[in-house]
């Protein structure tokens, strides 16, 4: 079945440093979604990328979708302590009533103030 | 975005008892809801897809008789952990699909289950 792999598993940075997490799918994706889960909280939707080569920005966060629609990345510029959490990518499997998301294992980001 | 309410947030139960977790879609009617399980510092594992008015679709390796799912209305799905054991202790999260293009998933707040 489809697999979504995410690296690194953990990343510790000093506040102000940049951070990047990478996501790779074993199959071509119709779209890719990113979620953030704060410690003790539930995953929250960040963004969805649909087009090949698409780049979207949310303030200090930059999301990219690869040309082949099999990989994606999330880059945070000048991290802040509020960026702490686990970032998950997710790709869809199936359609219609069989639609569901396959999640990567996530990247836990910790930021040292 | 969709608002998904999950109850209870925390529950402690004794081994051998059953626990019911509710998931409500507050913003719109959801024909499909999803139940995930998450161990500490681990990823989300899809347990089953809950379909309104029909049987849930379980993922491979998930025991249907142990994790009973009922989706009796378009706004409510329940997960019952039957004959709970300590190894069932986990974070259980429900979610609904937005139904929009791309089917964005919105998660409930999650329920921490501790079986003692």
Tab-separated table of C-alpha atoms in Angstrom:
chain	number	residue	atom	x	y	z
A	1	UNK	CA	0.000	0.000	0.000
A	2	UNK	CA	0.885	3.628	-0.162
A	3	UNK	CA	3.577	4.795	2.215
A	4	UNK	CA	4.367	8.309	3.301
A	5	UNK	CA	7.818	8.753	4.759
A	6	UNK	CA	8.910	11.790	6.676
A	7	UNK	CA	12.333	12.925	7.852
A	8	UNK	CA	13.832	13.819	10.167
A	9	UNK	CA	12.001	12.221	13.050
A	10	UNK	CA	13.297	14.812	15.497
A	11	UNK	CA	14.864	18.250	15.093
A	12	UNK	CA	16.142	20.502	17.828
A	13	UNK	CA	17.083	24.065	16.928
A	14	UNK	CA	18.041	27.283	18.595
A	15	UNK	CA	15.447	30.011	18.388
A	16	UNK	CA	16.046	31.989	15.219
A	17	UNK	CA	17.443	29.071	13.238
A	18	UNK	CA	15.630	27.651	10.252
A	19	UNK	CA	13.921	24.262	10.145
A	20	UNK	CA	12.891	21.942	7.322
A	21	UNK	CA	10.974	18.679	7.285
A	22	UNK	CA	10.679	16.475	4.211
A	23	UNK	CA	7.952	14.151	3.079
A	24	UNK	CA	8.144	11.446	0.412
A	25	UNK	CA	5.403	9.254	-0.957
A	26	UNK	CA	5.798	5.899	-2.643
A	27	UNK	CA	3.090	6.904	-5.116
A	28	UNK	CA	2.005	10.060	-6.892
A	29	UNK	CA	-0.348	12.126	-4.770
A	30	UNK	CA	-3.384	14.109	-5.874
A	31	UNK	CA	-2.637	16.497	-3.045
A	32	UNK	CA	-0.595	16.693	0.123
A	33	UNK	CA	-1.635	18.178	3.419
A	34	UNK	CA	0.334	19.401	6.402
A	35	UNK	CA	-0.756	19.337	10.010
A	36	UNK	CA	0.748	20.616	13.247
A	37	UNK	CA	0.239	18.989	16.605
A	38	UNK	CA	1.300	20.898	19.688
A	39	UNK	CA	2.433	18.829	22.694
A	40	UNK	CA	-0.661	17.460	24.397
A	41	UNK	CA	-2.919	18.725	21.633
A	42	UNK	CA	-4.599	17.426	18.535
A	43	UNK	CA	-3.461	17.808	14.908
A	44	UNK	CA	-4.476	21.065	13.269
A	45	UNK	CA	-4.697	21.538	9.519
A	46	UNK	CA	-2.086	23.915	8.138
A	47	UNK	CA	-2.298	23.767	4.380
A	48	UNK	CA	-3.023	21.704	1.306
A	49	UNK	CA	-0.944	21.630	-1.875
A	50	UNK	CA	-2.484	20.398	-5.088
A	51	UNK	CA	-0.480	21.516	-8.100
A	52	UNK	CA	2.822	20.129	-9.302
A	53	UNK	CA	5.657	22.407	-8.162
A	54	UNK	CA	3.319	24.467	-6.020
A	55	UNK	CA	4.779	26.746	-3.364
A	56	UNK	CA	2.696	28.357	-0.657
A	57	UNK	CA	3.692	30.630	2.180
A	58	UNK	CA	2.141	31.308	5.541
A	59	UNK	CA	4.186	34.003	7.261
A	60	UNK	CA	7.443	32.222	8.169
A	61	UNK	CA	6.284	28.847	6.836
A	62	UNK	CA	6.969	27.818	3.237
A	63	UNK	CA	5.400	24.699	1.787
A	64	UNK	CA	6.497	23.051	-1.445
A	65	UNK	CA	5.032	20.263	-3.542
A	66	UNK	CA	7.439	18.477	-5.852
A	67	UNK	CA	7.163	18.466	-9.622
A	68	UNK	CA	6.409	14.749	-9.622
A	69	UNK	CA	3.854	15.194	-6.809
A	70	UNK	CA	5.603	12.562	-4.746
A	71	UNK	CA	7.463	14.748	-2.291
A	72	UNK	CA	6.903	17.843	-0.247
A	73	UNK	CA	8.676	20.017	2.271
A	74	UNK	CA	7.860	22.445	5.028
A	75	UNK	CA	10.404	25.123	5.827
A	76	UNK	CA	10.209	27.451	8.800
A	77	UNK	CA	12.352	30.565	8.736
A	78	UNK	CA	13.707	31.964	12.005
A	79	UNK	CA	11.978	29.541	14.336
A	80	UNK	CA	10.230	30.736	17.459
A	81	UNK	CA	9.279	28.848	20.601
A	82	UNK	CA	5.684	28.886	19.413
A	83	UNK	CA	6.720	26.662	16.501
A	84	UNK	CA	7.301	23.740	18.867
A	85	UNK	CA	5.286	20.674	17.975
A	86	UNK	CA	5.081	17.726	15.636
A	87	UNK	CA	4.560	18.420	11.956
A	88	UNK	CA	2.812	15.736	9.920
A	89	UNK	CA	2.393	15.441	6.209
A	90	UNK	CA	-0.478	13.378	4.852
A	91	UNK	CA	-1.450	12.052	1.478
A	92	UNK	CA	-4.851	10.815	0.337
A	93	UNK	CA	-5.643	7.226	-0.465
A	94	UNK	CA	-8.731	6.099	-2.290
A	95	UNK	CA	-11.641	8.227	-3.329
A	96	UNK	CA	-15.327	8.720	-2.740
A	97	UNK	CA	-16.522	6.688	0.224
A	98	UNK	CA	-13.101	5.040	0.471
A	99	UNK	CA	-11.232	8.314	0.928
A	100	UNK	CA	-8.742	8.427	3.808
A	101	UNK	CA	-5.400	10.009	4.629
A	102	UNK	CA	-2.083	8.289	5.177
A	103	UNK	CA	0.085	10.208	7.616
A	104	UNK	CA	3.834	10.376	7.789
A	105	UNK	CA	5.428	9.610	11.137
A	106	UNK	CA	5.903	13.287	11.808
A	107	UNK	CA	8.828	15.497	12.716
A	108	UNK	CA	9.031	16.669	16.292
A	109	UNK	CA	10.469	20.168	16.441
A	110	UNK	CA	11.839	21.549	19.666
A	111	UNK	CA	13.157	25.091	19.940
A	112	UNK	CA	15.658	26.241	22.508
A	113	UNK	CA	14.958	29.844	23.541
B	1	UNK	CA	-12.847	25.179	9.371
B	2	UNK	CA	-14.996	22.445	10.727
B	3	UNK	CA	-15.483	22.168	14.465
B	4	UNK	CA	-15.247	18.666	15.817
B	5	UNK	CA	-16.024	18.005	19.457
B	6	UNK	CA	-14.829	14.913	21.253
B	7	UNK	CA	-15.856	13.695	24.684
B	8	UNK	CA	-14.518	12.799	27.150
B	9	UNK	CA	-11.103	14.436	26.988
B	10	UNK	CA	-9.729	12.173	29.693
B	11	UNK	CA	-10.986	8.874	31.010
B	12	UNK	CA	-9.590	6.312	33.410
B	13	UNK	CA	-11.209	2.915	33.579
B	14	UNK	CA	-10.583	-0.449	35.151
B	15	UNK	CA	-9.427	-3.441	33.162
B	16	UNK	CA	-12.314	-5.413	31.796
B	17	UNK	CA	-14.737	-2.521	31.588
B	18	UNK	CA	-15.917	-0.723	28.469
B	19	UNK	CA	-15.472	2.919	27.599
B	20	UNK	CA	-17.392	5.007	25.080
B	21	UNK	CA	-15.916	8.018	23.314
B	22	UNK	CA	-18.139	10.410	21.400
B	23	UNK	CA	-17.242	12.468	18.351
B	24	UNK	CA	-19.540	15.226	17.161
B	25	UNK	CA	-19.366	17.312	14.028
B	26	UNK	CA	-20.722	20.700	15.047
B	27	UNK	CA	-20.493	22.611	11.774
B	28	UNK	CA	-21.893	20.272	9.196
B	29	UNK	CA	-23.303	16.848	8.607
B	30	UNK	CA	-20.600	14.261	8.208
B	31	UNK	CA	-21.390	11.034	6.429
B	32	UNK	CA	-17.870	9.873	7.124
B	33	UNK	CA	-15.804	10.159	10.266
B	34	UNK	CA	-12.429	8.660	11.004
B	35	UNK	CA	-11.019	7.204	14.195
B	36	UNK	CA	-7.294	7.332	14.877
B	37	UNK	CA	-5.103	6.043	17.632
B	38	UNK	CA	-1.874	7.695	18.651
B	39	UNK	CA	0.766	6.411	21.035
B	40	UNK	CA	3.032	8.946	22.773
B	41	UNK	CA	5.421	10.588	20.330
B	42	UNK	CA	4.130	8.427	17.504
B	43	UNK	CA	2.179	9.046	14.370
B	44	UNK	CA	-1.535	8.765	13.810
B	45	UNK	CA	-2.765	5.283	13.082
B	46	UNK	CA	-6.078	5.067	11.292
B	47	UNK	CA	-8.265	2.522	13.047
B	48	UNK	CA	-11.469	2.704	11.093
B	49	UNK	CA	-13.695	4.758	8.863
B	50	UNK	CA	-17.104	5.360	10.332
B	51	UNK	CA	-19.932	5.526	7.804
B	52	UNK	CA	-23.297	6.970	8.727
B	53	UNK	CA	-26.012	4.378	8.615
B	54	UNK	CA	-23.736	1.487	7.754
B	55	UNK	CA	-20.967	-0.628	9.189
B	56	UNK	CA	-17.586	0.888	9.843
B	57	UNK	CA	-14.635	-0.049	7.687
B	58	UNK	CA	-11.775	-1.257	9.843
B	59	UNK	CA	-8.094	-1.114	8.979
B	60	UNK	CA	-6.079	-4.276	8.895
B	61	UNK	CA	-5.136	-5.489	12.337
B	62	UNK	CA	-7.852	-3.563	14.185
B	63	UNK	CA	-10.262	-5.816	16.081
B	64	UNK	CA	-13.837	-5.046	15.148
B	65	UNK	CA	-15.285	-6.673	18.255
B	66	UNK	CA	-12.966	-4.773	20.542
B	67	UNK	CA	-13.366	-1.324	19.025
B	68	UNK	CA	-17.056	-0.905	18.331
B	69	UNK	CA	-17.973	2.023	16.125
B	70	UNK	CA	-21.458	3.392	15.743
B	71	UNK	CA	-22.378	6.249	13.407
B	72	UNK	CA	-26.069	6.570	14.019
B	73	UNK	CA	-26.481	10.158	12.859
B	74	UNK	CA	-24.772	12.613	10.541
B	75	UNK	CA	-23.260	14.477	13.462
B	76	UNK	CA	-22.294	11.758	15.906
B	77	UNK	CA	-19.966	8.797	15.848
B	78	UNK	CA	-19.007	6.763	18.900
B	79	UNK	CA	-16.078	4.482	19.608
B	80	UNK	CA	-16.500	1.927	22.366
B	81	UNK	CA	-13.427	0.165	23.676
B	82	UNK	CA	-14.754	-3.103	25.039
B	83	UNK	CA	-13.146	-5.198	27.764
B	84	UNK	CA	-10.369	-2.671	28.051
B	85	UNK	CA	-6.831	-3.744	28.860
B	86	UNK	CA	-3.869	-1.597	29.914
B	87	UNK	CA	-2.392	-1.929	26.423
B	88	UNK	CA	-5.477	-0.118	25.102
B	89	UNK	CA	-4.300	3.004	26.920
B	90	UNK	CA	-3.713	5.580	24.233
B	91	UNK	CA	-4.833	8.848	22.680
B	92	UNK	CA	-7.893	8.340	20.505
B	93	UNK	CA	-8.767	11.039	17.989
B	94	UNK	CA	-11.704	11.350	15.673
B	95	UNK	CA	-11.859	13.450	12.567
B	96	UNK	CA	-14.255	14.468	9.848
B	97	UNK	CA	-13.694	15.225	6.216
B	98	UNK	CA	-14.524	18.705	5.055
B	99	UNK	CA	-16.087	17.305	1.937
B	100	UNK	CA	-14.449	20.073	-0.043
B	101	UNK	CA	-11.979	19.543	-2.871
B	102	UNK	CA	-9.012	17.695	-1.421
B	103	UNK	CA	-11.054	16.491	1.549
B	104	UNK	CA	-9.230	18.318	4.322
B	105	UNK	CA	-9.452	16.490	7.615
B	106	UNK	CA	-10.467	18.293	10.809
B	107	UNK	CA	-9.637	16.629	14.093
B	108	UNK	CA	-11.407	16.492	17.411
B	109	UNK	CA	-9.551	17.405	20.560
B	110	UNK	CA	-8.793	13.768	21.287
B	111	UNK	CA	-9.483	11.506	24.231
B	112	UNK	CA	-6.817	10.179	26.553
B	113	UNK	CA	-7.720	6.685	27.743
B	114	UNK	CA	-5.893	5.122	30.668
B	115	UNK	CA	-6.782	1.579	31.628
B	116	UNK	CA	-5.675	0.540	35.108
